[in-house]
Amino acid sequence: MIPKSLRLGPQDFVESADSLAVSLLGTTLARRLSSGLILRGRIVETEAYIGVRDRASHAFGCRRTPRNEAMYARPGTAYVYFTYGMHFCFNVVCAAAGDPQAVLIRAVEPLEGIEEMRHLRGLGAAAAAADRLVASGPARLCQAFAIDRTLNAVDLVTSDTLWLEPATDSTRPTRRPLRTPRIGVDYAGAWAKRLLRFVDPTTEHASRSPRPRTKRK
DNA sequence: ATTTAGATCCTCT
DNA sequence: GAGGATCTAAATG
């Protein structure tokens, strides 16, 4: 018989963002659409936003606003925000309630429901777009999984529409993650340089080449 | 392969 | 009123 899917529980999110960002690599993001269809993707790229002293974080300086309120909620809460006039990004809140740390999920490798993901992304079902383009990048991922404002502040521990599943022997990364500076936070001064982006080095589904390759001749 | 410009609107100052 | 935890297509080397 097929074992019931396990999911990450409350204790799994009681961890600092830089630590959880690594732990989440190889776990599965799961989403149940209103149609009942289930989408799954293996998390391959994350970024840590490590709290009030992190200049790149929406919660820098303890700014607490209606937008980032979810960052102050229980560990295991979803923080979904809107940016650039057209995109959503999905974060997993962690550490302790009131300590606004979160992990931005930047890319997954589609495992289940990829045709629906392509549809949600507006990509032709036909071979045109590589699988790698379906959910690589925080906004692409949200589009592919139909994650929007309505999922902000959802409890990933109990929700039946959005949750996380533990890594298995077949999904767990086999090598230590690559660490790089975070993307798109150049305004954050010294914090822009911190190595708080983590990529599974075995994947081809990251939002950009994990290791900048020297030019081929 | 790398750079750019444009889309577009919410959030905070 | 400014700018952003982005993406895409088009232009350029």
PDB file of C-alpha atoms (C1' of nucleotides) in Angstrom:
ATOM      1  CA  MET A   1       0.000   0.000   0.000  1.00  0.00           C
ATOM      2  CA  ILE A   2       1.083   3.535  -0.625  1.00  0.00           C
ATOM      3  CA  PRO A   3       2.269   5.200   2.571  1.00  0.00           C
ATOM      4  CA  LYS A   4       0.500   8.371   3.505  1.00  0.00           C
ATOM      5  CA  SER A   5       2.593  11.384   2.646  1.00  0.00           C
ATOM      6  CA  LEU A   6       4.390  12.818   5.591  1.00  0.00           C
ATOM      7  CA  ARG A   7       4.828  16.506   5.992  1.00  0.00           C
ATOM      8  CA  LEU A   8       7.158  18.803   7.842  1.00  0.00           C
ATOM      9  CA  GLY A   9       5.820  19.556  11.290  1.00  0.00           C
ATOM     10  CA  PRO A  10       5.997  22.492  13.689  1.00  0.00           C
ATOM     11  CA  GLN A  11       9.363  21.508  15.114  1.00  0.00           C
ATOM     12  CA  ASP A  12      10.977  21.436  11.679  1.00  0.00           C
ATOM     13  CA  PHE A  13      10.727  25.201  11.319  1.00  0.00           C
ATOM     14  CA  VAL A  14      12.228  26.125  14.662  1.00  0.00           C
ATOM     15  CA  GLU A  15      15.598  26.816  13.143  1.00  0.00           C
ATOM     16  CA  SER A  16      17.485  29.904  12.044  1.00  0.00           C
ATOM     17  CA  ALA A  17      16.911  30.940   8.428  1.00  0.00           C
ATOM     18  CA  ASP A  18      20.427  30.192   7.239  1.00  0.00           C
ATOM     19  CA  SER A  19      20.178  26.727   8.710  1.00  0.00           C
ATOM     20  CA  LEU A  20      16.672  26.013   7.426  1.00  0.00           C
ATOM     21  CA  ALA A  21      17.608  27.260   3.966  1.00  0.00           C
ATOM     22  CA  VAL A  22      19.991  24.324   3.746  1.00  0.00           C
ATOM     23  CA  SER A  23      17.623  21.849   5.402  1.00  0.00           C
ATOM     24  CA  LEU A  24      14.899  22.614   2.885  1.00  0.00           C
ATOM     25  CA  LEU A  25      17.004  21.624  -0.100  1.00  0.00           C
ATOM     26  CA  GLY A  26      15.681  18.275  -1.275  1.00  0.00           C
ATOM     27  CA  THR A  27      12.351  18.596   0.497  1.00  0.00           C
ATOM     28  CA  THR A  28       9.162  18.747  -1.526  1.00  0.00           C
ATOM     29  CA  LEU A  29       6.837  21.694  -1.957  1.00  0.00           C
ATOM     30  CA  ALA A  30       3.271  20.445  -2.343  1.00  0.00           C
ATOM     31  CA  ARG A  31       0.194  22.337  -3.483  1.00  0.00           C
ATOM     32  CA  ARG A  32      -3.385  21.238  -3.885  1.00  0.00           C
ATOM     33  CA  LEU A  33      -5.335  23.311  -6.393  1.00  0.00           C
ATOM     34  CA  SER A  34      -9.051  24.005  -6.078  1.00  0.00           C
ATOM     35  CA  SER A  35      -9.579  21.392  -8.777  1.00  0.00           C
ATOM     36  CA  GLY A  36      -8.055  18.836  -6.431  1.00  0.00           C
ATOM     37  CA  LEU A  37      -4.984  18.391  -8.586  1.00  0.00           C
ATOM     38  CA  ILE A  38      -1.756  18.121  -6.629  1.00  0.00           C
ATOM     39  CA  LEU A  39       1.498  19.728  -7.702  1.00  0.00           C
ATOM     40  CA  ARG A  40       4.849  18.733  -6.299  1.00  0.00           C
ATOM     41  CA  GLY A  41       8.343  20.084  -6.747  1.00  0.00           C
ATOM     42  CA  ARG A  42      11.717  19.336  -5.224  1.00  0.00           C
ATOM     43  CA  ILE A  43      13.260  22.430  -3.653  1.00  0.00           C
ATOM     44  CA  VAL A  44      16.673  23.110  -5.165  1.00  0.00           C
ATOM     45  CA  GLU A  45      17.398  26.770  -4.421  1.00  0.00           C
ATOM     46  CA  THR A  46      16.762  28.923  -1.344  1.00  0.00           C
ATOM     47  CA  GLU A  47      17.776  32.201   0.244  1.00  0.00           C
ATOM     48  CA  ALA A  48      17.948  33.051   3.936  1.00  0.00           C
ATOM     49  CA  TYR A  49      16.679  36.368   5.305  1.00  0.00           C
ATOM     50  CA  ILE A  50      17.993  36.221   8.782  1.00  0.00           C
ATOM     51  CA  GLY A  51      16.117  38.818  10.767  1.00  0.00           C
ATOM     52  CA  VAL A  52      15.920  42.405  11.902  1.00  0.00           C
ATOM     53  CA  ARG A  53      19.614  43.121  11.444  1.00  0.00           C
ATOM     54  CA  ASP A  54      19.595  41.850   7.841  1.00  0.00           C
ATOM     55  CA  ARG A  55      19.513  44.916   5.652  1.00  0.00           C
ATOM     56  CA  ALA A  56      18.159  42.924   2.712  1.00  0.00           C
ATOM     57  CA  SER A  57      15.161  41.692   4.665  1.00  0.00           C
ATOM     58  CA  HIS A  58      11.701  43.218   4.571  1.00  0.00           C
ATOM     59  CA  ALA A  59      11.881  43.059   8.366  1.00  0.00           C
ATOM     60  CA  PHE A  60      15.128  45.005   8.636  1.00  0.00           C
ATOM     61  CA  GLY A  61      15.228  47.273  11.650  1.00  0.00           C
ATOM     62  CA  CYS A  62      12.137  45.609  13.085  1.00  0.00           C
ATOM     63  CA  ARG A  63       9.928  47.379  10.576  1.00  0.00           C
ATOM     64  CA  ARG A  64       6.620  45.723  11.162  1.00  0.00           C
ATOM     65  CA  THR A  65       4.013  46.593   8.563  1.00  0.00           C
ATOM     66  CA  PRO A  66       0.821  45.038   7.224  1.00  0.00           C
ATOM     67  CA  ARG A  67       2.820  43.538   4.386  1.00  0.00           C
ATOM     68  CA  ASN A  68       5.416  41.681   6.432  1.00  0.00           C
ATOM     69  CA  GLU A  69       3.164  40.805   9.350  1.00  0.00           C
ATOM     70  CA  ALA A  70       3.342  37.106   8.461  1.00  0.00           C
ATOM     71  CA  MET A  71       7.092  37.145   9.089  1.00  0.00           C
ATOM     72  CA  TYR A  72       6.344  37.666  12.763  1.00  0.00           C
ATOM     73  CA  ALA A  73       4.000  34.718  12.965  1.00  0.00           C
ATOM     74  CA  ARG A  74       4.687  31.151  14.053  1.00  0.00           C
ATOM     75  CA  PRO A  75       7.494  29.220  12.425  1.00  0.00           C
ATOM     76  CA  GLY A  76       6.018  27.265   9.535  1.00  0.00           C
ATOM     77  CA  THR A  77       3.875  30.159   8.331  1.00  0.00           C
ATOM     78  CA  ALA A  78       3.922  31.142   4.657  1.00  0.00           C
ATOM     79  CA  TYR A  79       4.966  34.684   3.784  1.00  0.00           C
ATOM     80  CA  VAL A  80       3.850  35.598   0.261  1.00  0.00           C
ATOM     81  CA  TYR A  81       4.470  39.096  -1.011  1.00  0.00           C
ATOM     82  CA  PHE A  82       3.850  40.971  -4.238  1.00  0.00           C
ATOM     83  CA  THR A  83       6.626  42.820  -6.027  1.00  0.00           C
ATOM     84  CA  TYR A  84       7.649  44.546  -9.246  1.00  0.00           C
ATOM     85  CA  GLY A  85       4.051  45.228 -10.112  1.00  0.00           C
ATOM     86  CA  MET A  86       3.383  41.692 -11.267  1.00  0.00           C
ATOM     87  CA  HIS A  87       5.145  39.003  -9.286  1.00  0.00           C
ATOM     88  CA  PHE A  88       4.689  37.002  -6.109  1.00  0.00           C
ATOM     89  CA  CYS A  89       7.408  35.419  -3.983  1.00  0.00           C
ATOM     90  CA  PHE A  90       6.987  32.629  -1.429  1.00  0.00           C
ATOM     91  CA  ASN A  91       8.851  32.366   1.872  1.00  0.00           C
ATOM     92  CA  VAL A  92       8.834  29.950   4.774  1.00  0.00           C
ATOM     93  CA  VAL A  93       8.836  31.723   8.129  1.00  0.00           C
ATOM     94  CA  CYS A  94      11.114  30.144  10.709  1.00  0.00           C
ATOM     95  CA  ALA A  95      13.044  30.585  13.983  1.00  0.00           C
ATOM     96  CA  ALA A  96      10.655  31.741  16.719  1.00  0.00           C
ATOM     97  CA  ALA A  97       7.381  33.643  16.653  1.00  0.00           C
ATOM     98  CA  GLY A  98       8.173  37.354  16.791  1.00  0.00           C
ATOM     99  CA  ASP A  99      11.648  36.840  15.310  1.00  0.00           C
ATOM    100  CA  PRO A 100      11.095  37.683  11.632  1.00  0.00           C
ATOM    101  CA  GLN A 101      13.345  35.208   9.855  1.00  0.00           C
ATOM    102  CA  ALA A 102      12.341  33.516   6.625  1.00  0.00           C
ATOM    103  CA  VAL A 103      13.593  31.390   3.761  1.00  0.00           C
ATOM    104  CA  LEU A 104      12.764  32.470   0.219  1.00  0.00           C
ATOM    105  CA  ILE A 105      12.091  29.479  -2.017  1.00  0.00           C
ATOM    106  CA  ARG A 106      13.722  30.359  -5.342  1.00  0.00           C
ATOM    107  CA  ALA A 107      13.427  27.238  -7.456  1.00  0.00           C
ATOM    108  CA  VAL A 108      11.991  23.752  -7.554  1.00  0.00           C
ATOM    109  CA  GLU A 109      12.397  20.819  -9.857  1.00  0.00           C
ATOM    110  CA  PRO A 110       8.904  19.780 -11.012  1.00  0.00           C
ATOM    111  CA  LEU A 111       8.006  16.281  -9.824  1.00  0.00           C
ATOM    112  CA  GLU A 112       4.261  15.995 -10.262  1.00  0.00           C
ATOM    113  CA  GLY A 113       1.699  17.990 -12.216  1.00  0.00           C
ATOM    114  CA  ILE A 114       4.219  19.544 -14.569  1.00  0.00           C
ATOM    115  CA  GLU A 115       1.649  19.873 -17.348  1.00  0.00           C
ATOM    116  CA  GLU A 116      -0.555  21.966 -15.090  1.00  0.00           C
ATOM    117  CA  MET A 117       2.475  24.017 -14.074  1.00  0.00           C
ATOM    118  CA  ARG A 118       3.242  24.725 -17.719  1.00  0.00           C
ATOM    119  CA  HIS A 119      -0.362  25.751 -18.222  1.00  0.00           C
ATOM    120  CA  LEU A 120      -0.260  28.083 -15.211  1.00  0.00           C
ATOM    121  CA  ARG A 121       2.963  29.566 -16.541  1.00  0.00           C
ATOM    122  CA  GLY A 122       1.492  30.089 -19.986  1.00  0.00           C
ATOM    123  CA  LEU A 123       4.079  27.832 -21.550  1.00  0.00           C
ATOM    124  CA  GLY A 124       3.111  25.577 -24.420  1.00  0.00           C
ATOM    125  CA  ALA A 125       2.665  21.959 -23.445  1.00  0.00           C
ATOM    126  CA  ALA A 126       4.706  21.208 -26.499  1.00  0.00           C
ATOM    127  CA  ALA A 127       8.389  20.699 -26.019  1.00  0.00           C
ATOM    128  CA  ALA A 128       9.239  24.351 -26.588  1.00  0.00           C
ATOM    129  CA  ALA A 129      10.192  25.418 -23.094  1.00  0.00           C
ATOM    130  CA  ALA A 130      12.666  23.362 -21.125  1.00  0.00           C
ATOM    131  CA  ASP A 131      11.475  21.810 -17.865  1.00  0.00           C
ATOM    132  CA  ARG A 132      14.133  23.901 -16.212  1.00  0.00           C
ATOM    133  CA  LEU A 133      12.203  27.065 -17.035  1.00  0.00           C
ATOM    134  CA  VAL A 134       8.967  25.971 -15.397  1.00  0.00           C
ATOM    135  CA  ALA A 135       9.742  26.838 -11.769  1.00  0.00           C
ATOM    136  CA  SER A 136      13.261  28.265 -11.613  1.00  0.00           C
ATOM    137  CA  GLY A 137      13.059  31.690 -10.031  1.00  0.00           C
ATOM    138  CA  PRO A 138      10.869  32.827  -7.123  1.00  0.00           C
ATOM    139  CA  ALA A 139       8.190  34.437  -9.279  1.00  0.00           C
ATOM    140  CA  ARG A 140       8.125  31.639 -11.846  1.00  0.00           C
ATOM    141  CA  LEU A 141       7.721  29.158  -9.035  1.00  0.00           C
ATOM    142  CA  CYS A 142       4.761  31.060  -7.633  1.00  0.00           C
ATOM    143  CA  GLN A 143       3.123  31.240 -11.032  1.00  0.00           C
ATOM    144  CA  ALA A 144       3.693  27.526 -11.663  1.00  0.00           C
ATOM    145  CA  PHE A 145       2.190  26.619  -8.274  1.00  0.00           C
ATOM    146  CA  ALA A 146      -0.610  29.195  -8.335  1.00  0.00           C
ATOM    147  CA  ILE A 147       0.738  30.835  -5.205  1.00  0.00           C
ATOM    148  CA  ASP A 148      -0.595  34.335  -4.687  1.00  0.00           C
ATOM    149  CA  ARG A 149      -1.650  36.759  -1.994  1.00  0.00           C
ATOM    150  CA  THR A 150      -4.446  34.471  -0.827  1.00  0.00           C
ATOM    151  CA  LEU A 151      -1.847  32.062   0.539  1.00  0.00           C
ATOM    152  CA  ASN A 152      -0.048  34.689   2.601  1.00  0.00           C
ATOM    153  CA  ALA A 153       0.046  33.751   6.295  1.00  0.00           C
ATOM    154  CA  VAL A 154      -1.153  30.217   5.628  1.00  0.00           C
ATOM    155  CA  ASP A 155       0.083  27.667   8.184  1.00  0.00           C
ATOM    156  CA  LEU A 156       2.169  25.177   6.227  1.00  0.00           C
ATOM    157  CA  VAL A 157       1.909  22.723   9.096  1.00  0.00           C
ATOM    158  CA  THR A 158      -1.858  22.335   8.870  1.00  0.00           C
ATOM    159  CA  SER A 159      -2.919  23.685   5.465  1.00  0.00           C
ATOM    160  CA  ASP A 160      -4.420  21.270   2.960  1.00  0.00           C
ATOM    161  CA  THR A 161      -3.544  23.533   0.031  1.00  0.00           C
ATOM    162  CA  LEU A 162       0.141  24.257   0.634  1.00  0.00           C
ATOM    163  CA  TRP A 163       2.667  22.250   2.629  1.00  0.00           C
ATOM    164  CA  LEU A 164       6.149  20.737   2.676  1.00  0.00           C
ATOM    165  CA  GLU A 165       7.206  17.097   2.678  1.00  0.00           C
ATOM    166  CA  PRO A 166      10.460  15.715   4.053  1.00  0.00           C
ATOM    167  CA  ALA A 167      13.332  14.671   1.838  1.00  0.00           C
ATOM    168  CA  THR A 168      13.594  11.008   0.974  1.00  0.00           C
ATOM    169  CA  ASP A 169      16.584   8.966  -0.012  1.00  0.00           C
ATOM    170  CA  SER A 170      15.824   9.741  -3.637  1.00  0.00           C
ATOM    171  CA  THR A 171      15.378  13.499  -3.179  1.00  0.00           C
ATOM    172  CA  ARG A 172      17.981  14.295  -0.564  1.00  0.00           C
ATOM    173  CA  PRO A 173      20.937  16.195  -2.048  1.00  0.00           C
ATOM    174  CA  THR A 174      24.038  14.061  -2.374  1.00  0.00           C
ATOM    175  CA  ARG A 175      26.452  16.944  -2.066  1.00  0.00           C
ATOM    176  CA  ARG A 176      26.782  19.970   0.111  1.00  0.00           C
ATOM    177  CA  PRO A 177      25.036  23.057  -1.258  1.00  0.00           C
ATOM    178  CA  LEU A 178      26.758  25.816  -3.158  1.00  0.00           C
ATOM    179  CA  ARG A 179      26.678  29.128  -1.318  1.00  0.00           C
ATOM    180  CA  THR A 180      26.442  32.427  -3.172  1.00  0.00           C
ATOM    181  CA  PRO A 181      25.331  35.989  -2.515  1.00  0.00           C
ATOM    182  CA  ARG A 182      21.586  36.563  -2.701  1.00  0.00           C
ATOM    183  CA  ILE A 183      20.007  37.764  -5.927  1.00  0.00           C
ATOM    184  CA  GLY A 184      18.648  41.260  -6.409  1.00  0.00           C
ATOM    185  CA  VAL A 185      19.665  42.777  -3.091  1.00  0.00           C
ATOM    186  CA  ASP A 186      22.505  45.033  -4.231  1.00  0.00           C
ATOM    187  CA  TYR A 187      20.990  47.881  -2.250  1.00  0.00           C
ATOM    188  CA  ALA A 188      21.792  46.091   1.018  1.00  0.00           C
ATOM    189  CA  GLY A 189      25.415  47.154   1.313  1.00  0.00           C
ATOM    190  CA  ALA A 190      27.598  44.588   3.055  1.00  0.00           C
ATOM    191  CA  TRP A 191      24.574  42.344   3.492  1.00  0.00           C
ATOM    192  CA  ALA A 192      24.371  41.940  -0.263  1.00  0.00           C
ATOM    193  CA  LYS A 193      27.651  40.079  -0.171  1.00  0.00           C
ATOM    194  CA  ARG A 194      26.782  37.554   2.501  1.00  0.00           C
ATOM    195  CA  LEU A 195      26.627  33.979   1.237  1.00  0.00           C
ATOM    196  CA  LEU A 196      22.997  33.348   2.051  1.00  0.00           C
ATOM    197  CA  ARG A 197      21.808  31.777  -1.182  1.00  0.00           C
ATOM    198  CA  PHE A 198      21.972  28.005  -1.313  1.00  0.00           C
ATOM    199  CA  VAL A 199      21.803  25.798  -4.382  1.00  0.00           C
ATOM    200  CA  ASP A 200      21.764  22.024  -4.702  1.00  0.00           C
ATOM    201  CA  PRO A 201      24.834  21.514  -6.909  1.00  0.00           C
ATOM    202  CA  THR A 202      23.391  18.412  -8.542  1.00  0.00           C
ATOM    203  CA  THR A 203      20.385  20.153 -10.073  1.00  0.00           C
ATOM    204  CA  GLU A 204      19.855  21.709 -13.459  1.00  0.00           C
ATOM    205  CA  HIS A 205      16.776  23.508 -12.255  1.00  0.00           C
ATOM    206  CA  ALA A 206      18.250  26.487 -10.401  1.00  0.00           C
ATOM    207  CA  SER A 207      17.330  30.029 -11.443  1.00  0.00           C
ATOM    208  CA  ARG A 208      20.762  30.564 -12.875  1.00  0.00           C
ATOM    209  CA  SER A 209      23.854  28.560 -13.414  1.00  0.00           C
ATOM    210  CA  PRO A 210      24.964  27.432  -9.936  1.00  0.00           C
ATOM    211  CA  ARG A 211      28.567  27.646 -10.891  1.00  0.00           C
ATOM    212  CA  PRO A 212      29.452  30.387 -13.353  1.00  0.00           C
ATOM    213  CA  ARG A 213      31.290  28.402 -15.976  1.00  0.00           C
ATOM    214  CA  THR A 214      34.264  29.751 -17.800  1.00  0.00           C
ATOM    215  CA  LYS A 215      33.502  30.402 -21.400  1.00  0.00           C
ATOM    216  CA  ARG A 216      33.787  27.459 -23.728  1.00  0.00           C
ATOM    217  CA  LYS A 217      35.782  27.880 -26.882  1.00  0.00           C
TER     218      LYS A 217
ATOM    219  C1'  DA B   1      26.458  34.994 -24.002  1.00  0.00           C
ATOM    220  C1'  DT B   2      25.301  39.275 -21.939  1.00  0.00           C
ATOM    221  C1'  DT B   3      22.811  43.535 -21.674  1.00  0.00           C
ATOM    222  C1'  DT B   4      18.722  46.470 -21.886  1.00  0.00           C
ATOM    223  C1'  DA B   5      14.271  48.170 -21.336  1.00  0.00           C
ATOM    224  C1'  DG B   6       9.555  47.633 -20.328  1.00  0.00           C
ATOM    225  C1'  DA B   7       5.734  45.828 -17.937  1.00  0.00           C
ATOM    226  C1'  DT B   8       3.141  47.284 -13.801  1.00  0.00           C
ATOM    227  C1'  DC B   9       1.257  48.166  -8.905  1.00  0.00           C
ATOM    228  C1'  DC B  10       1.704  47.561  -4.114  1.00  0.00           C
ATOM    229  C1'  DT B  11       3.981  49.300  -0.110  1.00  0.00           C
ATOM    230  C1'  DC B  12       6.114  52.530   2.589  1.00  0.00           C
ATOM    231  C1'  DT B  13       8.109  57.457   3.165  1.00  0.00           C
TER     232       DT B  13
ATOM    233  C1'  DG C   1       6.267  59.787  -5.305  1.00  0.00           C
ATOM    234  C1'  DA C   2       9.853  56.259  -5.484  1.00  0.00           C
ATOM    235  C1'  DG C   3      11.392  51.905  -5.896  1.00  0.00           C
ATOM    236  C1'  DG C   4      11.307  46.961  -5.508  1.00  0.00           C
ATOM    237  C1'  DA C   5      13.948  39.497  -2.571  1.00  0.00           C
ATOM    238  C1'  DT C   6      11.481  39.647 -11.042  1.00  0.00           C
ATOM    239  C1'  DC C   7      10.756  38.061 -15.693  1.00  0.00           C
ATOM    240  C1'  DT C   8      10.692  38.325 -20.639  1.00  0.00           C
ATOM    241  C1'  DA C   9      11.780  39.682 -25.160  1.00  0.00           C
ATOM    242  C1'  DA C  10      14.618  42.087 -27.977  1.00  0.00           C
ATOM    243  C1'  DA C  11      19.047  44.034 -29.076  1.00  0.00           C
ATOM    244  C1'  DT C  12      23.910  43.719 -29.107  1.00  0.00           C
ATOM    245  C1'  DG C  13      28.874  41.908 -28.907  1.00  0.00           C
TER     246       DG C  13
END
